Short mmCIF file of N, CA and C in Angstrom, two decimals:
data_model
loop_
_atom_site.label_atom_id
_atom_site.label_comp_id
_atom_site.label_asym_id
_atom_site.label_seq_id
_atom_site.Cartn_x
_atom_site.Cartn_y
_atom_site.Cartn_z
N UNK R 218 0.84 -1.17 0.00
CA UNK R 218 0.00 0.00 0.00
C UNK R 218 0.90 1.24 0.00
N UNK R 219 0.50 2.26 -0.74
CA UNK R 219 1.29 3.49 -0.80
C UNK R 219 1.13 4.29 0.49
N UNK R 220 2.24 4.84 0.92
CA UNK R 220 2.21 5.67 2.12
C UNK R 220 1.91 7.12 1.74
N UNK R 221 1.71 7.94 2.74
CA UNK R 221 1.46 9.37 2.52
C UNK R 221 2.64 10.00 1.77
N UNK R 222 3.86 9.64 2.17
CA UNK R 222 5.04 10.21 1.49
C UNK R 222 5.15 9.72 0.04
N UNK R 223 4.70 8.48 -0.22
CA UNK R 223 4.69 7.98 -1.60
C UNK R 223 3.78 8.85 -2.47
N UNK R 224 2.60 9.19 -1.93
CA UNK R 224 1.68 10.06 -2.67
C UNK R 224 2.24 11.46 -2.84
N UNK R 225 2.94 11.96 -1.83
CA UNK R 225 3.57 13.28 -1.97
C UNK R 225 4.63 13.26 -3.06
N UNK R 226 5.45 12.21 -3.10
CA UNK R 226 6.47 12.07 -4.15
C UNK R 226 5.83 11.97 -5.52
N UNK R 227 4.75 11.20 -5.62
CA UNK R 227 4.04 11.07 -6.88
C UNK R 227 3.48 12.43 -7.31
N UNK R 228 2.93 13.16 -6.38
CA UNK R 228 2.37 14.49 -6.67
C UNK R 228 3.47 15.40 -7.23
N UNK R 229 4.63 15.37 -6.62
CA UNK R 229 5.73 16.22 -7.07
C UNK R 229 6.20 15.81 -8.47
N UNK R 230 6.30 14.51 -8.71
CA UNK R 230 6.74 14.03 -10.03
C UNK R 230 5.74 14.41 -11.11
N UNK R 231 4.45 14.23 -10.83
CA UNK R 231 3.42 14.56 -11.82
C UNK R 231 3.39 16.07 -12.06
N UNK R 232 3.51 16.86 -11.00
CA UNK R 232 3.54 18.32 -11.16
C UNK R 232 4.72 18.73 -12.03
N UNK R 233 5.87 18.09 -11.85
CA UNK R 233 7.06 18.38 -12.64
C UNK R 233 6.82 18.05 -14.11
N UNK R 234 6.18 16.93 -14.39
CA UNK R 234 5.90 16.54 -15.78
C UNK R 234 4.94 17.54 -16.43
N UNK R 235 3.89 17.90 -15.73
CA UNK R 235 2.88 18.79 -16.28
C UNK R 235 3.43 20.19 -16.54
N UNK R 236 4.37 20.64 -15.73
CA UNK R 236 4.88 22.00 -15.88
C UNK R 236 6.00 22.14 -16.92
N UNK R 237 6.52 21.03 -17.44
CA UNK R 237 7.59 21.08 -18.44
C UNK R 237 7.04 21.23 -19.85
N UNK R 238 7.85 21.84 -20.71
CA UNK R 238 7.52 21.94 -22.14
C UNK R 238 7.68 20.56 -22.78
N UNK R 239 6.98 20.34 -23.86
CA UNK R 239 7.11 19.09 -24.61
C UNK R 239 8.16 19.28 -25.70
N UNK R 240 9.06 18.32 -25.82
CA UNK R 240 10.08 18.37 -26.87
C UNK R 240 10.13 17.02 -27.57
N UNK R 241 10.53 17.04 -28.84
CA UNK R 241 10.61 15.83 -29.63
C UNK R 241 12.08 15.45 -29.79
N UNK R 242 12.38 14.19 -29.51
CA UNK R 242 13.72 13.66 -29.67
C UNK R 242 13.66 12.65 -30.80
N UNK R 243 14.49 12.83 -31.82
CA UNK R 243 14.58 11.85 -32.89
C UNK R 243 15.55 10.79 -32.42
N UNK R 244 15.02 9.60 -32.22
CA UNK R 244 15.82 8.50 -31.68
C UNK R 244 16.64 7.87 -32.80
N UNK R 245 17.96 7.90 -32.66
CA UNK R 245 18.84 7.33 -33.66
C UNK R 245 19.59 6.12 -33.15
N UNK R 246 19.20 5.63 -31.97
CA UNK R 246 19.87 4.44 -31.43
C UNK R 246 19.40 3.20 -32.17
N UNK R 247 20.14 2.13 -32.00
CA UNK R 247 19.82 0.89 -32.72
C UNK R 247 18.51 0.28 -32.25
N UNK R 248 18.23 0.37 -30.94
CA UNK R 248 17.03 -0.23 -30.38
C UNK R 248 16.18 0.83 -29.70
N UNK R 249 14.87 0.62 -29.62
CA UNK R 249 14.01 1.56 -28.91
C UNK R 249 14.39 1.61 -27.43
N UNK R 250 14.19 2.74 -26.77
CA UNK R 250 14.55 2.82 -25.35
C UNK R 250 13.66 1.92 -24.50
N UNK R 251 14.22 1.39 -23.43
CA UNK R 251 13.44 0.61 -22.47
C UNK R 251 12.80 1.58 -21.49
N UNK R 252 11.86 1.10 -20.73
CA UNK R 252 11.18 1.96 -19.75
C UNK R 252 12.18 2.50 -18.72
N UNK R 253 13.20 1.72 -18.41
CA UNK R 253 14.21 2.16 -17.45
C UNK R 253 15.05 3.32 -18.00
N UNK R 254 15.16 3.41 -19.32
CA UNK R 254 15.97 4.46 -19.94
C UNK R 254 15.20 5.77 -20.11
N UNK R 255 13.90 5.74 -19.95
CA UNK R 255 13.09 6.94 -20.12
C UNK R 255 13.06 7.74 -18.83
N UNK R 256 13.16 9.04 -18.95
CA UNK R 256 13.14 9.93 -17.80
C UNK R 256 11.73 10.46 -17.57
N UNK R 257 11.51 11.02 -16.38
CA UNK R 257 10.24 11.69 -16.09
C UNK R 257 10.29 13.10 -16.68
N UNK R 258 10.04 13.20 -17.97
CA UNK R 258 10.00 14.50 -18.62
C UNK R 258 9.05 14.42 -19.81
N UNK R 259 8.92 15.47 -20.50
CA UNK R 259 7.99 15.51 -21.64
C UNK R 259 8.70 15.37 -22.97
N UNK R 260 9.75 14.59 -23.01
CA UNK R 260 10.40 14.29 -24.27
C UNK R 260 9.62 13.17 -24.94
N UNK R 261 9.25 13.38 -26.18
CA UNK R 261 8.61 12.32 -26.94
C UNK R 261 9.62 11.82 -27.97
N UNK R 262 9.59 10.54 -28.21
CA UNK R 262 10.54 9.94 -29.14
C UNK R 262 9.88 9.72 -30.48
N UNK R 263 10.58 10.14 -31.53
CA UNK R 263 10.10 9.95 -32.89
C UNK R 263 10.96 8.86 -33.54
N UNK R 264 10.32 7.76 -33.91
CA UNK R 264 11.07 6.68 -34.53
C UNK R 264 10.17 5.87 -35.44
N UNK R 265 10.79 5.24 -36.42
CA UNK R 265 10.08 4.35 -37.33
C UNK R 265 10.17 2.96 -36.72
N UNK R 266 9.07 2.50 -36.11
CA UNK R 266 9.08 1.21 -35.41
C UNK R 266 7.81 0.43 -35.72
N UNK R 267 7.91 -0.87 -35.60
CA UNK R 267 6.76 -1.77 -35.75
C UNK R 267 6.80 -2.76 -34.60
N UNK R 268 5.63 -3.15 -34.14
CA UNK R 268 5.52 -4.11 -33.04
C UNK R 268 4.81 -5.36 -33.57
N UNK R 269 5.37 -6.52 -33.25
CA UNK R 269 4.80 -7.79 -33.67
C UNK R 269 4.53 -8.63 -32.43
N UNK R 270 3.27 -9.04 -32.26
CA UNK R 270 2.89 -9.89 -31.14
C UNK R 270 2.77 -11.32 -31.64
N UNK R 271 3.36 -12.25 -30.91
CA UNK R 271 3.41 -13.65 -31.29
C UNK R 271 2.88 -14.48 -30.13
N UNK R 272 2.03 -15.48 -30.42
CA UNK R 272 1.63 -16.42 -29.39
C UNK R 272 1.29 -17.76 -30.02
N UNK R 273 1.08 -18.76 -29.14
CA UNK R 273 0.74 -20.10 -29.60
C UNK R 273 -0.77 -20.19 -29.76
N UNK R 274 -1.19 -20.56 -30.95
CA UNK R 274 -2.61 -20.74 -31.22
C UNK R 274 -3.13 -21.93 -30.42
N UNK R 275 -4.29 -21.78 -29.81
CA UNK R 275 -4.95 -22.85 -29.03
C UNK R 275 -4.09 -23.30 -27.85
N UNK R 276 -3.34 -22.40 -27.23
CA UNK R 276 -2.42 -22.80 -26.17
C UNK R 276 -3.14 -23.37 -24.95
N UNK R 277 -4.34 -22.87 -24.62
CA UNK R 277 -5.06 -23.41 -23.47
C UNK R 277 -5.43 -24.87 -23.70
N UNK R 278 -5.92 -25.19 -24.89
CA UNK R 278 -6.27 -26.57 -25.20
C UNK R 278 -5.02 -27.45 -25.21
N UNK R 279 -3.95 -26.96 -25.78
CA UNK R 279 -2.70 -27.73 -25.80
C UNK R 279 -2.25 -28.01 -24.37
N UNK R 280 -2.35 -27.00 -23.51
CA UNK R 280 -1.95 -27.17 -22.12
C UNK R 280 -2.83 -28.20 -21.41
N UNK R 281 -4.13 -28.15 -21.68
CA UNK R 281 -5.05 -29.11 -21.07
C UNK R 281 -4.79 -30.53 -21.53
N UNK R 282 -4.31 -30.70 -22.76
CA UNK R 282 -4.13 -32.03 -23.35
C UNK R 282 -2.75 -32.64 -23.10
N UNK R 283 -1.84 -31.90 -22.47
CA UNK R 283 -0.47 -32.40 -22.32
C UNK R 283 0.01 -32.31 -20.88
N UNK R 284 1.03 -33.11 -20.60
CA UNK R 284 1.66 -33.10 -19.27
C UNK R 284 2.51 -31.84 -19.13
N UNK R 285 2.74 -31.40 -17.88
CA UNK R 285 3.60 -30.21 -17.67
C UNK R 285 4.98 -30.35 -18.29
N UNK R 286 5.55 -31.54 -18.24
CA UNK R 286 6.89 -31.75 -18.81
C UNK R 286 6.88 -31.52 -20.32
N UNK R 287 5.79 -31.95 -20.97
CA UNK R 287 5.66 -31.72 -22.41
C UNK R 287 5.50 -30.25 -22.71
N UNK R 288 4.72 -29.55 -21.88
CA UNK R 288 4.49 -28.11 -22.09
C UNK R 288 5.79 -27.32 -21.96
N UNK R 289 6.64 -27.73 -21.03
CA UNK R 289 7.94 -27.05 -20.89
C UNK R 289 8.71 -27.15 -22.21
N UNK R 290 8.73 -28.32 -22.79
CA UNK R 290 9.44 -28.51 -24.07
C UNK R 290 8.81 -27.68 -25.18
N UNK R 291 7.48 -27.68 -25.23
CA UNK R 291 6.78 -26.92 -26.27
C UNK R 291 7.08 -25.43 -26.14
N UNK R 292 6.92 -24.90 -24.92
CA UNK R 292 7.15 -23.46 -24.71
C UNK R 292 8.59 -23.08 -24.99
N UNK R 293 9.54 -23.87 -24.50
CA UNK R 293 10.95 -23.52 -24.71
C UNK R 293 11.30 -23.55 -26.19
N UNK R 294 10.83 -24.58 -26.91
CA UNK R 294 11.12 -24.67 -28.35
C UNK R 294 10.48 -23.51 -29.09
N UNK R 295 9.23 -23.20 -28.75
CA UNK R 295 8.52 -22.10 -29.41
C UNK R 295 9.22 -20.77 -29.14
N UNK R 296 9.49 -20.48 -27.88
CA UNK R 296 10.12 -19.20 -27.52
C UNK R 296 11.48 -19.06 -28.17
N UNK R 297 12.28 -20.10 -28.10
CA UNK R 297 13.63 -20.04 -28.66
C UNK R 297 13.58 -19.76 -30.16
N UNK R 298 12.72 -20.45 -30.88
CA UNK R 298 12.67 -20.26 -32.33
C UNK R 298 12.07 -18.91 -32.72
N UNK R 299 11.06 -18.45 -32.00
CA UNK R 299 10.45 -17.16 -32.33
C UNK R 299 11.39 -16.00 -32.03
N UNK R 300 12.10 -16.09 -30.91
CA UNK R 300 13.08 -15.04 -30.57
C UNK R 300 14.18 -14.98 -31.63
N UNK R 301 14.60 -16.13 -32.11
CA UNK R 301 15.63 -16.15 -33.16
C UNK R 301 15.11 -15.48 -34.43
N UNK R 302 13.85 -15.74 -34.79
CA UNK R 302 13.27 -15.11 -35.98
C UNK R 302 13.21 -13.59 -35.81
N UNK R 303 12.86 -13.13 -34.62
CA UNK R 303 12.82 -11.68 -34.36
C UNK R 303 14.22 -11.10 -34.51
N UNK R 304 15.19 -11.70 -33.86
CA UNK R 304 16.57 -11.17 -33.88
C UNK R 304 17.19 -11.19 -35.27
N UNK R 305 17.00 -12.28 -36.00
CA UNK R 305 17.61 -12.40 -37.33
C UNK R 305 17.03 -11.40 -38.31
N UNK R 306 15.87 -10.83 -37.98
CA UNK R 306 15.25 -9.83 -38.85
C UNK R 306 15.38 -8.42 -38.29
N UNK R 307 16.34 -8.23 -37.40
CA UNK R 307 16.65 -6.89 -36.90
C UNK R 307 15.78 -6.40 -35.77
N UNK R 308 15.07 -7.29 -35.10
CA UNK R 308 14.20 -6.88 -34.01
C UNK R 308 14.75 -7.28 -32.65
N UNK R 309 14.08 -6.81 -31.63
CA UNK R 309 14.40 -7.18 -30.25
C UNK R 309 13.13 -7.67 -29.59
N UNK R 310 13.28 -8.60 -28.66
CA UNK R 310 12.13 -9.04 -27.88
C UNK R 310 12.11 -8.24 -26.60
N UNK R 311 10.96 -7.61 -26.34
CA UNK R 311 10.85 -6.74 -25.18
C UNK R 311 9.99 -7.31 -24.07
N UNK R 312 9.15 -8.29 -24.39
CA UNK R 312 8.24 -8.75 -23.36
C UNK R 312 7.84 -10.19 -23.61
N UNK R 313 7.79 -10.97 -22.53
CA UNK R 313 7.27 -12.32 -22.57
C UNK R 313 6.16 -12.41 -21.54
N UNK R 314 5.03 -12.96 -21.94
CA UNK R 314 3.92 -13.14 -21.00
C UNK R 314 3.23 -14.44 -21.37
N UNK R 315 3.43 -15.47 -20.55
CA UNK R 315 2.89 -16.78 -20.88
C UNK R 315 3.49 -17.27 -22.18
N UNK R 316 2.64 -17.51 -23.18
CA UNK R 316 3.14 -17.97 -24.47
C UNK R 316 3.24 -16.83 -25.47
N UNK R 317 3.14 -15.60 -24.99
CA UNK R 317 3.17 -14.44 -25.88
C UNK R 317 4.53 -13.76 -25.85
N UNK R 318 4.92 -13.26 -27.01
CA UNK R 318 6.17 -12.52 -27.16
C UNK R 318 5.86 -11.21 -27.88
N UNK R 319 6.52 -10.14 -27.47
CA UNK R 319 6.40 -8.87 -28.18
C UNK R 319 7.76 -8.58 -28.82
N UNK R 320 7.77 -8.50 -30.14
CA UNK R 320 8.98 -8.15 -30.87
C UNK R 320 8.87 -6.73 -31.40
N UNK R 321 9.93 -5.97 -31.26
CA UNK R 321 9.95 -4.58 -31.74
C UNK R 321 11.02 -4.46 -32.82
N UNK R 322 10.62 -3.85 -33.91
CA UNK R 322 11.51 -3.65 -35.05
C UNK R 322 11.64 -2.16 -35.30
N UNK R 323 12.87 -1.72 -35.51
CA UNK R 323 13.14 -0.30 -35.71
C UNK R 323 13.95 -0.11 -36.98
N UNK R 324 13.57 0.88 -37.75
CA UNK R 324 14.34 1.22 -38.95
C UNK R 324 15.38 2.26 -38.60
N UNK R 325 16.59 2.03 -39.04
CA UNK R 325 17.67 2.99 -38.86
C UNK R 325 17.88 3.75 -40.16
N UNK R 326 18.51 4.92 -40.10
CA UNK R 326 18.66 5.73 -41.31
C UNK R 326 19.29 5.01 -42.50
N UNK R 327 20.24 4.11 -42.27
CA UNK R 327 20.92 3.42 -43.37
C UNK R 327 20.28 2.09 -43.75
N UNK R 328 19.18 1.73 -43.11
CA UNK R 328 18.53 0.45 -43.40
C UNK R 328 17.86 0.45 -44.76
N UNK R 329 17.93 -0.70 -45.42
CA UNK R 329 17.23 -0.87 -46.69
C UNK R 329 15.75 -1.15 -46.47
N UNK R 330 15.41 -1.73 -45.31
CA UNK R 330 14.03 -2.11 -45.01
C UNK R 330 13.41 -1.20 -43.96
N UNK R 331 12.12 -0.99 -44.09
CA UNK R 331 11.39 -0.25 -43.05
C UNK R 331 11.17 -1.18 -41.86
N UNK R 332 10.74 -0.60 -40.75
CA UNK R 332 10.45 -1.39 -39.56
C UNK R 332 9.34 -2.40 -39.84
N UNK R 333 8.32 -1.98 -40.57
CA UNK R 333 7.22 -2.90 -40.87
C UNK R 333 7.67 -4.02 -41.80
N UNK R 334 8.57 -3.74 -42.74
CA UNK R 334 9.10 -4.80 -43.61
C UNK R 334 9.89 -5.82 -42.78
N UNK R 335 10.66 -5.36 -41.80
CA UNK R 335 11.39 -6.27 -40.93
C UNK R 335 10.43 -7.16 -40.14
N UNK R 336 9.36 -6.56 -39.62
CA UNK R 336 8.37 -7.32 -38.86
C UNK R 336 7.67 -8.35 -39.74
N UNK R 337 7.32 -7.96 -40.95
CA UNK R 337 6.67 -8.89 -41.88
C UNK R 337 7.61 -10.04 -42.22
N UNK R 338 8.87 -9.74 -42.48
CA UNK R 338 9.84 -10.80 -42.77
C UNK R 338 10.00 -11.75 -41.59
N UNK R 339 10.00 -11.20 -40.38
CA UNK R 339 10.07 -12.04 -39.18
C UNK R 339 8.85 -12.94 -39.09
N UNK R 340 7.66 -12.39 -39.36
CA UNK R 340 6.43 -13.18 -39.31
C UNK R 340 6.46 -14.31 -40.34
N UNK R 341 6.99 -14.04 -41.53
CA UNK R 341 7.11 -15.08 -42.56
C UNK R 341 8.07 -16.17 -42.08
N UNK R 342 9.20 -15.76 -41.51
CA UNK R 342 10.16 -16.74 -40.98
C UNK R 342 9.54 -17.56 -39.85
N UNK R 343 8.74 -16.91 -39.01
CA UNK R 343 8.08 -17.61 -37.89
C UNK R 343 7.12 -18.66 -38.42
N UNK R 344 6.31 -18.29 -39.40
CA UNK R 344 5.35 -19.25 -39.95
C UNK R 344 6.07 -20.42 -40.59
N UNK R 345 7.18 -20.14 -41.27
CA UNK R 345 7.97 -21.21 -41.87
C UNK R 345 8.54 -22.12 -40.79
N UNK R 346 9.07 -21.54 -39.72
CA UNK R 346 9.62 -22.34 -38.62
C UNK R 346 8.54 -23.20 -37.98
N UNK R 347 7.36 -22.65 -37.79
CA UNK R 347 6.25 -23.42 -37.20
C UNK R 347 5.86 -24.56 -38.13
N UNK R 348 5.66 -24.25 -39.41
CA UNK R 348 5.18 -25.26 -40.36
C UNK R 348 6.19 -26.37 -40.61
N UNK R 349 7.46 -26.03 -40.76
CA UNK R 349 8.43 -27.01 -41.23
C UNK R 349 9.38 -27.53 -40.15
N UNK R 350 9.39 -26.91 -38.98
CA UNK R 350 10.29 -27.38 -37.92
C UNK R 350 9.49 -27.76 -36.68
N UNK R 351 8.84 -26.79 -36.05
CA UNK R 351 8.18 -27.05 -34.77
C UNK R 351 7.08 -28.11 -34.89
N UNK R 352 6.12 -27.92 -35.78
CA UNK R 352 5.03 -28.89 -35.88
C UNK R 352 5.55 -30.27 -36.24
N UNK R 353 6.54 -30.34 -37.12
CA UNK R 353 7.12 -31.63 -37.52
C UNK R 353 7.74 -32.32 -36.31
N UNK R 354 8.54 -31.60 -35.56
CA UNK R 354 9.19 -32.19 -34.39
C UNK R 354 8.17 -32.55 -33.32
N UNK R 355 7.20 -31.67 -33.09
CA UNK R 355 6.18 -31.97 -32.09
C UNK R 355 5.43 -33.25 -32.45
N UNK R 356 5.08 -33.40 -33.70
CA UNK R 356 4.33 -34.60 -34.13
C UNK R 356 5.19 -35.87 -34.04
N UNK R 357 6.48 -35.73 -34.36
CA UNK R 357 7.36 -36.90 -34.33
C UNK R 357 7.78 -37.29 -32.91
N UNK R 358 8.06 -36.30 -32.08
CA UNK R 358 8.67 -36.56 -30.78
C UNK R 358 7.69 -36.54 -29.60
N UNK R 359 6.55 -35.88 -29.78
CA UNK R 359 5.58 -35.77 -28.68
C UNK R 359 4.32 -36.54 -29.04
N UNK R 360 3.56 -36.90 -28.03
CA UNK R 360 2.43 -37.81 -28.22
C UNK R 360 1.29 -37.22 -29.06
N UNK R 361 0.96 -35.96 -28.86
CA UNK R 361 -0.22 -35.39 -29.50
C UNK R 361 0.12 -34.63 -30.77
N UNK R 362 -0.89 -34.50 -31.64
CA UNK R 362 -0.76 -33.60 -32.79
C UNK R 362 -0.97 -32.19 -32.24
N UNK R 363 0.02 -31.34 -32.33
CA UNK R 363 -0.03 -30.04 -31.68
C UNK R 363 -0.14 -28.92 -32.71
N UNK R 364 -1.29 -28.30 -32.85
CA UNK R 364 -1.41 -27.19 -33.80
C UNK R 364 -0.85 -25.91 -33.21
N UNK R 365 0.31 -25.49 -33.65
CA UNK R 365 0.89 -24.24 -33.16
C UNK R 365 0.48 -23.12 -34.06
#
């Protein structure tokens, strides 16, 4: 529970944000800033970025139909391969929640591809990995037919 001093600190921080001018910063770094890198100010970041959300289709049913040990293998294989697809296409993974991954793609000034093109290429690679690697291995090595 927040204490009285916590609310006073929050009040001061919010008052500081509201009283500052808004400025635009053109972000030229390779990756988008993390929440820890952002300051309490009114700087807005301008960047060419795309966000791709990835998850396992029918994951609740798959979880209900399989043992925990099998689910560990499924999740680890899925996460590892999807993160590789994001990275190989110039993206970073910023968030994992259950079977969901958030990949962020940013275009740099010298890039041949836009952020959205990078995300689309990653999605194509992901679908290929699911169709020709993950599903094949899951069907061969695990008991159930697993639709990812």
